[in-house]
PDB file of C-alpha atoms in Angstrom:
ATOM      1  CA  UNK A  22     -11.776 -11.966  -9.181  1.00 79.00           C
ATOM      2  CA  UNK A  23     -10.589 -13.341 -12.548  1.00 92.00           C
ATOM      3  CA  UNK A  24     -12.861 -16.182 -13.952  1.00 96.00           C
ATOM      4  CA  UNK A  25     -11.260 -18.560 -17.235  1.00 97.00           C
ATOM      5  CA  UNK A  26     -13.284 -21.027 -18.731  1.00 96.00           C
ATOM      6  CA  UNK A  27     -10.883 -24.078 -20.506  1.00 96.00           C
ATOM      7  CA  UNK A  28     -13.130 -25.715 -23.810  1.00 95.00           C
ATOM      8  CA  UNK A  29     -12.113 -29.045 -24.431  1.00 95.00           C
ATOM      9  CA  UNK A  30     -12.596 -30.224 -27.902  1.00 94.00           C
ATOM     10  CA  UNK A  31     -12.154 -32.973 -30.181  1.00 95.00           C
ATOM     11  CA  UNK A  32     -12.194 -32.329 -33.966  1.00 93.00           C
ATOM     12  CA  UNK A  33      -9.669 -33.125 -36.976  1.00 91.00           C
ATOM     13  CA  UNK A  34     -10.690 -29.325 -38.295  1.00 89.00           C
ATOM     14  CA  UNK A  35      -8.938 -26.879 -36.463  1.00 90.00           C
ATOM     15  CA  UNK A  36      -9.026 -24.892 -39.576  1.00 91.00           C
ATOM     16  CA  UNK A  37     -12.838 -24.643 -38.582  1.00 90.00           C
ATOM     17  CA  UNK A  38     -12.488 -23.830 -34.953  1.00 87.00           C
ATOM     18  CA  UNK A  39     -10.440 -20.991 -35.477  1.00 88.00           C
ATOM     19  CA  UNK A  40     -12.549 -19.353 -38.467  1.00 91.00           C
ATOM     20  CA  UNK A  41     -15.045 -19.748 -35.920  1.00 89.00           C
ATOM     21  CA  UNK A  42     -13.531 -17.818 -33.752  1.00 88.00           C
ATOM     22  CA  UNK A  43     -12.311 -15.048 -35.608  1.00 91.00           C
ATOM     23  CA  UNK A  44     -16.442 -14.968 -36.454  1.00 92.00           C
ATOM     24  CA  UNK A  45     -17.160 -14.668 -33.186  1.00 91.00           C
ATOM     25  CA  UNK A  46     -15.287 -11.487 -32.002  1.00 91.00           C
ATOM     26  CA  UNK A  47     -16.984  -9.739 -34.893  1.00 92.00           C
ATOM     27  CA  UNK A  48     -20.220 -10.851 -34.565  1.00 91.00           C
ATOM     28  CA  UNK A  49     -19.472  -9.557 -30.736  1.00 93.00           C
ATOM     29  CA  UNK A  50     -17.589  -6.721 -31.252  1.00 92.00           C
ATOM     30  CA  UNK A  51     -19.202  -3.741 -28.367  1.00 92.00           C
ATOM     31  CA  UNK A  52     -20.919  -6.866 -26.643  1.00 91.00           C
ATOM     32  CA  UNK A  53     -18.264  -9.290 -25.189  1.00 92.00           C
ATOM     33  CA  UNK A  54     -17.005  -9.441 -21.773  1.00 94.00           C
ATOM     34  CA  UNK A  55     -14.327 -11.480 -22.838  1.00 94.00           C
ATOM     35  CA  UNK A  56     -10.716 -10.027 -22.441  1.00 94.00           C
ATOM     36  CA  UNK A  57      -8.085 -12.111 -23.193  1.00 92.00           C
ATOM     37  CA  UNK A  58      -8.510 -15.589 -25.544  1.00 91.00           C
ATOM     38  CA  UNK A  59      -6.477 -18.531 -26.919  1.00 92.00           C
ATOM     39  CA  UNK A  60      -6.658 -21.967 -28.676  1.00 91.00           C
ATOM     40  CA  UNK A  61      -4.259 -24.399 -27.725  1.00 93.00           C
ATOM     41  CA  UNK A  62      -3.703 -27.763 -29.950  1.00 94.00           C
ATOM     42  CA  UNK A  63      -1.603 -30.605 -28.050  1.00 95.00           C
ATOM     43  CA  UNK A  64       1.147 -31.202 -29.152  1.00 96.00           C
ATOM     44  CA  UNK A  65       0.107 -35.029 -28.889  1.00 96.00           C
ATOM     45  CA  UNK A  66      -2.770 -35.314 -30.476  1.00 95.00           C
ATOM     46  CA  UNK A  67      -3.733 -32.759 -33.045  1.00 94.00           C
ATOM     47  CA  UNK A  68      -7.407 -33.816 -32.910  1.00 95.00           C
ATOM     48  CA  UNK A  69      -7.345 -32.404 -29.160  1.00 96.00           C
ATOM     49  CA  UNK A  70      -7.661 -28.421 -29.038  1.00 95.00           C
ATOM     50  CA  UNK A  71      -8.442 -26.069 -25.985  1.00 95.00           C
ATOM     51  CA  UNK A  72      -9.539 -23.109 -25.813  1.00 93.00           C
ATOM     52  CA  UNK A  73      -9.227 -20.926 -22.927  1.00 95.00           C
ATOM     53  CA  UNK A  74     -11.390 -18.086 -22.957  1.00 94.00           C
ATOM     54  CA  UNK A  75     -10.450 -15.346 -19.877  1.00 95.00           C
ATOM     55  CA  UNK A  76     -12.856 -12.889 -17.666  1.00 96.00           C
ATOM     56  CA  UNK A  77     -12.813 -10.183 -15.335  1.00 95.00           C
ATOM     57  CA  UNK A  78     -15.570 -12.123 -13.274  1.00 95.00           C
ATOM     58  CA  UNK A  79     -17.847 -15.352 -12.785  1.00 94.00           C
ATOM     59  CA  UNK A  80     -21.101 -12.800 -13.726  1.00 95.00           C
ATOM     60  CA  UNK A  81     -19.495 -11.446 -16.692  1.00 95.00           C
ATOM     61  CA  UNK A  82     -18.835 -14.897 -18.528  1.00 94.00           C
ATOM     62  CA  UNK A  83     -22.413 -15.807 -17.798  1.00 94.00           C
ATOM     63  CA  UNK A  84     -23.491 -12.422 -19.325  1.00 94.00           C
ATOM     64  CA  UNK A  85     -20.859 -13.279 -22.262  1.00 93.00           C
ATOM     65  CA  UNK A  86     -22.531 -16.979 -22.591  1.00 91.00           C
ATOM     66  CA  UNK A  87     -25.914 -15.199 -23.390  1.00 92.00           C
ATOM     67  CA  UNK A  88     -25.009 -13.030 -25.816  1.00 92.00           C
ATOM     68  CA  UNK A  89     -27.460 -13.978 -29.145  1.00 93.00           C
ATOM     69  CA  UNK A  90     -24.049 -14.658 -30.978  1.00 92.00           C
ATOM     70  CA  UNK A  91     -22.127 -16.890 -28.514  1.00 91.00           C
ATOM     71  CA  UNK A  92     -25.123 -19.108 -28.945  1.00 90.00           C
ATOM     72  CA  UNK A  93     -24.931 -18.730 -32.350  1.00 92.00           C
ATOM     73  CA  UNK A  94     -21.870 -19.532 -32.733  1.00 89.00           C
ATOM     74  CA  UNK A  95     -21.134 -22.625 -29.957  1.00 89.00           C
ATOM     75  CA  UNK A  96     -24.078 -24.841 -31.556  1.00 92.00           C
ATOM     76  CA  UNK A  97     -21.399 -24.252 -34.727  1.00 92.00           C
ATOM     77  CA  UNK A  98     -18.776 -24.941 -32.563  1.00 90.00           C
ATOM     78  CA  UNK A  99     -20.387 -28.192 -31.469  1.00 92.00           C
ATOM     79  CA  UNK A 100     -21.148 -29.177 -35.525  1.00 92.00           C
ATOM     80  CA  UNK A 101     -17.899 -29.357 -35.905  1.00 92.00           C
ATOM     81  CA  UNK A 102     -16.407 -31.489 -33.844  1.00 94.00           C
ATOM     82  CA  UNK A 103     -16.560 -35.228 -33.469  1.00 92.00           C
ATOM     83  CA  UNK A 104     -17.379 -35.202 -29.631  1.00 92.00           C
ATOM     84  CA  UNK A 105     -19.109 -32.964 -27.188  1.00 93.00           C
ATOM     85  CA  UNK A 106     -17.016 -29.776 -26.182  1.00 94.00           C
ATOM     86  CA  UNK A 107     -16.682 -29.986 -22.472  1.00 95.00           C
ATOM     87  CA  UNK A 108     -16.252 -27.425 -20.375  1.00 94.00           C
ATOM     88  CA  UNK A 109     -14.227 -26.722 -16.754  1.00 97.00           C
ATOM     89  CA  UNK A 110     -14.955 -23.342 -15.039  1.00 96.00           C
ATOM     90  CA  UNK A 111     -11.765 -21.759 -13.063  1.00 96.00           C
ATOM     91  CA  UNK A 112     -11.744 -18.952 -10.370  1.00 95.00           C
ATOM     92  CA  UNK A 113      -7.641 -17.757 -10.924  1.00 94.00           C
ATOM     93  CA  UNK A 114      -6.300 -17.723  -6.968  1.00 94.00           C
ATOM     94  CA  UNK A 115      -3.122 -16.618  -8.624  1.00 89.00           C
ATOM     95  CA  UNK A 116      -2.035 -15.096 -11.980  1.00 87.00           C
ATOM     96  CA  UNK A 117       1.266 -13.825 -11.379  1.00 85.00           C
ATOM     97  CA  UNK A 118       2.982 -12.505 -14.760  1.00 90.00           C
ATOM     98  CA  UNK A 119       7.332 -13.496 -13.731  1.00 94.00           C
ATOM     99  CA  UNK A 120       9.140 -10.472 -16.188  1.00 97.00           C
ATOM    100  CA  UNK A 121       7.014  -7.888 -13.656  1.00 96.00           C
ATOM    101  CA  UNK A 122       8.915  -8.732 -10.248  1.00 96.00           C
ATOM    102  CA  UNK A 123      12.027  -8.390 -12.017  1.00 97.00           C
ATOM    103  CA  UNK A 124      10.642  -4.700 -13.004  1.00 98.00           C
ATOM    104  CA  UNK A 125       9.105  -4.384  -9.975  1.00 97.00           C
ATOM    105  CA  UNK A 126      12.430  -4.981  -8.298  1.00 97.00           C
ATOM    106  CA  UNK A 127      14.472  -2.660 -10.802  1.00 98.00           C
ATOM    107  CA  UNK A 128      12.165   0.376  -9.798  1.00 97.00           C
ATOM    108  CA  UNK A 129      12.206   0.089  -6.084  1.00 97.00           C
ATOM    109  CA  UNK A 130      15.521  -1.386  -5.586  1.00 98.00           C
ATOM    110  CA  UNK A 131      17.487  -0.333  -8.215  1.00 97.00           C
ATOM    111  CA  UNK A 132      16.160   2.996  -8.694  1.00 97.00           C
ATOM    112  CA  UNK A 133      14.710   4.592  -5.755  1.00 97.00           C
ATOM    113  CA  UNK A 134      16.775   2.694  -3.208  1.00 97.00           C
ATOM    114  CA  UNK A 135      19.716   4.060  -5.244  1.00 96.00           C
ATOM    115  CA  UNK A 136      21.395   0.778  -5.380  1.00 97.00           C
ATOM    116  CA  UNK A 137      23.009   0.497  -8.968  1.00 97.00           C
ATOM    117  CA  UNK A 138      24.943  -2.391  -8.558  1.00 96.00           C
ATOM    118  CA  UNK A 139      21.988  -4.628  -8.188  1.00 97.00           C
ATOM    119  CA  UNK A 140      21.239  -3.931 -11.971  1.00 98.00           C
ATOM    120  CA  UNK A 141      24.493  -6.403 -12.369  1.00 98.00           C
ATOM    121  CA  UNK A 142      22.200  -9.159 -10.440  1.00 97.00           C
ATOM    122  CA  UNK A 143      18.769  -8.268 -12.523  1.00 98.00           C
ATOM    123  CA  UNK A 144      20.667  -7.373 -16.213  1.00 98.00           C
ATOM    124  CA  UNK A 145      21.586  -9.436 -18.256  1.00 98.00           C
ATOM    125  CA  UNK A 146      26.046  -9.650 -19.028  1.00 96.00           C
ATOM    126  CA  UNK A 147      24.596  -8.110 -22.683  1.00 97.00           C
ATOM    127  CA  UNK A 148      21.842  -5.455 -21.648  1.00 98.00           C
ATOM    128  CA  UNK A 149      21.428  -2.804 -24.059  1.00 98.00           C
ATOM    129  CA  UNK A 150      20.082   0.401 -22.906  1.00 98.00           C
ATOM    130  CA  UNK A 151      17.898   2.887 -25.053  1.00 98.00           C
ATOM    131  CA  UNK A 152      17.065   6.574 -23.801  1.00 95.00           C
ATOM    132  CA  UNK A 153      17.814   9.960 -25.365  1.00 90.00           C
ATOM    133  CA  UNK A 154      18.165  11.072 -21.641  1.00 87.00           C
ATOM    134  CA  UNK A 155      21.209   9.647 -22.515  1.00 90.00           C
ATOM    135  CA  UNK A 156      24.468  10.546 -24.122  1.00 90.00           C
ATOM    136  CA  UNK A 157      23.597   7.261 -26.680  1.00 90.00           C
ATOM    137  CA  UNK A 158      20.992   5.749 -27.597  1.00 90.00           C
ATOM    138  CA  UNK A 159      22.023   2.769 -27.253  1.00 95.00           C
ATOM    139  CA  UNK A 160      24.197   1.768 -23.919  1.00 97.00           C
ATOM    140  CA  UNK A 161      25.562  -0.605 -21.865  1.00 97.00           C
ATOM    141  CA  UNK A 162      25.150  -1.677 -18.408  1.00 97.00           C
ATOM    142  CA  UNK A 163      27.902  -0.209 -17.072  1.00 97.00           C
ATOM    143  CA  UNK A 164      27.690   3.437 -18.651  1.00 97.00           C
ATOM    144  CA  UNK A 165      23.890   3.356 -18.091  1.00 97.00           C
ATOM    145  CA  UNK A 166      25.010   2.781 -14.305  1.00 97.00           C
ATOM    146  CA  UNK A 167      27.331   5.749 -14.771  1.00 96.00           C
ATOM    147  CA  UNK A 168      24.919   7.675 -16.240  1.00 95.00           C
ATOM    148  CA  UNK A 169      22.150   7.095 -13.762  1.00 95.00           C
ATOM    149  CA  UNK A 170      23.308   7.441 -11.223  1.00 95.00           C
ATOM    150  CA  UNK A 171      24.213  11.328 -12.351  1.00 95.00           C
ATOM    151  CA  UNK A 172      20.363  11.844 -12.870  1.00 95.00           C
ATOM    152  CA  UNK A 173      19.611  10.170  -9.256  1.00 96.00           C
ATOM    153  CA  UNK A 174      22.437  12.398  -7.788  1.00 96.00           C
ATOM    154  CA  UNK A 175      21.181  15.400  -9.212  1.00 96.00           C
ATOM    155  CA  UNK A 176      16.969  15.356  -8.599  1.00 96.00           C
ATOM    156  CA  UNK A 177      16.696  12.228  -5.811  1.00 96.00           C
ATOM    157  CA  UNK A 178      13.925  11.555  -7.898  1.00 96.00           C
ATOM    158  CA  UNK A 179      10.880   8.896  -6.575  1.00 97.00           C
ATOM    159  CA  UNK A 180       9.653   7.109  -8.845  1.00 97.00           C
ATOM    160  CA  UNK A 181       5.851   5.464  -8.939  1.00 97.00           C
ATOM    161  CA  UNK A 182       4.516   2.842 -11.546  1.00 97.00           C
ATOM    162  CA  UNK A 183       0.672   4.247 -12.517  1.00 97.00           C
ATOM    163  CA  UNK A 184       0.437   0.241 -14.207  1.00 96.00           C
ATOM    164  CA  UNK A 185       2.545  -2.388 -14.960  1.00 96.00           C
ATOM    165  CA  UNK A 186       1.391  -4.636 -18.378  1.00 95.00           C
ATOM    166  CA  UNK A 187       3.347  -7.267 -19.620  1.00 95.00           C
ATOM    167  CA  UNK A 188       2.828  -9.871 -23.125  1.00 93.00           C
ATOM    168  CA  UNK A 189       5.284 -12.425 -23.463  1.00 93.00           C
ATOM    169  CA  UNK A 190       9.071 -11.300 -23.284  1.00 96.00           C
ATOM    170  CA  UNK A 191       8.253  -7.643 -22.875  1.00 98.00           C
ATOM    171  CA  UNK A 192       6.802  -5.181 -20.168  1.00 98.00           C
ATOM    172  CA  UNK A 193       5.393  -1.805 -20.448  1.00 98.00           C
ATOM    173  CA  UNK A 194       5.050   0.367 -18.039  1.00 97.00           C
ATOM    174  CA  UNK A 195       3.466   4.158 -17.307  1.00 98.00           C
ATOM    175  CA  UNK A 196       5.625   5.822 -14.945  1.00 97.00           C
ATOM    176  CA  UNK A 197       5.942   9.221 -13.115  1.00 96.00           C
ATOM    177  CA  UNK A 198       8.509  10.867 -11.022  1.00 97.00           C
ATOM    178  CA  UNK A 199       8.824  13.817  -8.292  1.00 97.00           C
ATOM    179  CA  UNK A 200      12.349  15.115  -6.835  1.00 97.00           C
ATOM    180  CA  UNK A 201      14.111  18.077  -6.601  1.00 97.00           C
ATOM    181  CA  UNK A 202      17.163  19.361  -8.409  1.00 97.00           C
ATOM    182  CA  UNK A 203      20.004  19.544  -6.092  1.00 96.00           C
ATOM    183  CA  UNK A 204      22.835  18.544  -7.957  1.00 95.00           C
ATOM    184  CA  UNK A 205      24.657  19.447 -11.092  1.00 93.00           C
ATOM    185  CA  UNK A 206      22.768  17.950 -14.417  1.00 91.00           C
ATOM    186  CA  UNK A 207      23.840  17.957 -17.721  1.00 87.00           C
ATOM    187  CA  UNK A 208      26.112  20.748 -16.448  1.00 88.00           C
ATOM    188  CA  UNK A 209      23.245  23.091 -14.488  1.00 90.00           C
ATOM    189  CA  UNK A 210      23.803  24.148 -11.295  1.00 94.00           C
ATOM    190  CA  UNK A 211      21.810  22.628  -8.927  1.00 95.00           C
ATOM    191  CA  UNK A 212      18.191  25.158  -7.858  1.00 95.00           C
ATOM    192  CA  UNK A 213      16.725  23.884  -5.356  1.00 96.00           C
ATOM    193  CA  UNK A 214      13.425  23.330  -7.917  1.00 96.00           C
ATOM    194  CA  UNK A 215      11.054  20.784  -6.536  1.00 96.00           C
ATOM    195  CA  UNK A 216      10.136  18.834 -10.214  1.00 96.00           C
ATOM    196  CA  UNK A 217       8.159  16.360 -11.404  1.00 96.00           C
ATOM    197  CA  UNK A 218       6.875  13.956 -14.909  1.00 96.00           C
ATOM    198  CA  UNK A 219       5.920  11.247 -16.580  1.00 96.00           C
ATOM    199  CA  UNK A 220       7.297   8.922 -18.670  1.00 96.00           C
ATOM    200  CA  UNK A 221       6.906   5.408 -20.235  1.00 97.00           C
ATOM    201  CA  UNK A 222       9.362   2.484 -20.303  1.00 98.00           C
ATOM    202  CA  UNK A 223       9.875  -0.884 -21.946  1.00 98.00           C
ATOM    203  CA  UNK A 224      11.680  -3.629 -20.909  1.00 98.00           C
ATOM    204  CA  UNK A 225      12.749  -7.202 -22.660  1.00 98.00           C
ATOM    205  CA  UNK A 226      13.748 -10.151 -20.690  1.00 98.00           C
ATOM    206  CA  UNK A 227      14.978 -12.971 -21.111  1.00 97.00           C
ATOM    207  CA  UNK A 228      15.833 -15.824 -18.404  1.00 96.00           C
ATOM    208  CA  UNK A 229      14.582 -14.163 -15.658  1.00 96.00           C
ATOM    209  CA  UNK A 230      16.605 -10.626 -16.238  1.00 97.00           C
ATOM    210  CA  UNK A 231      16.319  -7.691 -17.820  1.00 98.00           C
ATOM    211  CA  UNK A 232      18.187  -7.710 -21.200  1.00 98.00           C
ATOM    212  CA  UNK A 233      17.242  -4.729 -22.716  1.00 98.00           C
ATOM    213  CA  UNK A 234      15.119  -1.408 -22.090  1.00 98.00           C
ATOM    214  CA  UNK A 235      13.647   1.676 -24.080  1.00 98.00           C
ATOM    215  CA  UNK A 236      12.901   5.425 -22.002  1.00 97.00           C
ATOM    216  CA  UNK A 237      10.783   7.875 -22.996  1.00 95.00           C
ATOM    217  CA  UNK A 238      10.198  10.993 -20.504  1.00 93.00           C
ATOM    218  CA  UNK A 239       8.914  14.555 -20.409  1.00 92.00           C
ATOM    219  CA  UNK A 240      12.522  16.072 -21.058  1.00 89.00           C
ATOM    220  CA  UNK A 241      11.008  19.178 -22.107  1.00 90.00           C
ATOM    221  CA  UNK A 242       8.983  19.680 -19.285  1.00 92.00           C
ATOM    222  CA  UNK A 243      11.657  19.004 -16.866  1.00 92.00           C
ATOM    223  CA  UNK A 244      14.077  21.962 -18.989  1.00 91.00           C
ATOM    224  CA  UNK A 245      10.860  24.116 -18.444  1.00 94.00           C
ATOM    225  CA  UNK A 246      10.688  23.245 -14.391  1.00 93.00           C
ATOM    226  CA  UNK A 247      14.612  24.218 -14.135  1.00 92.00           C
ATOM    227  CA  UNK A 248      14.452  27.636 -15.980  1.00 89.00           C
ATOM    228  CA  UNK A 249      16.318  26.286 -18.890  1.00 85.00           C
ATOM    229  CA  UNK A 250      13.513  26.916 -21.823  1.00 81.00           C
ATOM    230  CA  UNK A 251      10.765  29.071 -21.190  1.00 78.00           C
ATOM    231  CA  UNK A 252       7.313  28.223 -21.769  1.00 65.00           C
TER     232      UNK A 252
END
């Protein structure tokens, strides 16, 4: 279970706290178990600073706390504060990157269920798609639906998300697919060959919808499986 520790500080020297964090990151390279750290300053009280540190588990947090580098930096942290910092330990019961939801729906319902019209609901009106496999590396939603529809009809692929990572307004995924060439693809008549491959995609989300996407596929590997190129 993911574990989060909140360190509540009162200080007029925020720069000193940031410098201590930089020192700790450098000193614990290869040793620390923390995976994510945020330092926030109270908008209404600039002397109120909260540090949020994430760990894979409570046990890993305890291992991190027992590092001599952590103890040394904590002593300097206390010295930089007007009051003794307080700690809040949290077992995370829900951690949801909301932009991942719309991206999963796009794969499950638009691509795998071949419901291309649902893209009108999941994407913004000014959506742009960048994919070297299409006729242009910058197409709008209507053109993306037309061209991707031809690909779906040609291979009836099943896409599987191997991993999904979100940061800010971006969601990046690692994909593999399996299908069969039963329809015309880029002028090639159906070969009835099974195909499979890998790809990556990055989505930029805005207002809970997909505003832009970038795709990269192993196109050469696909053409080899179809017998269009040797290798």
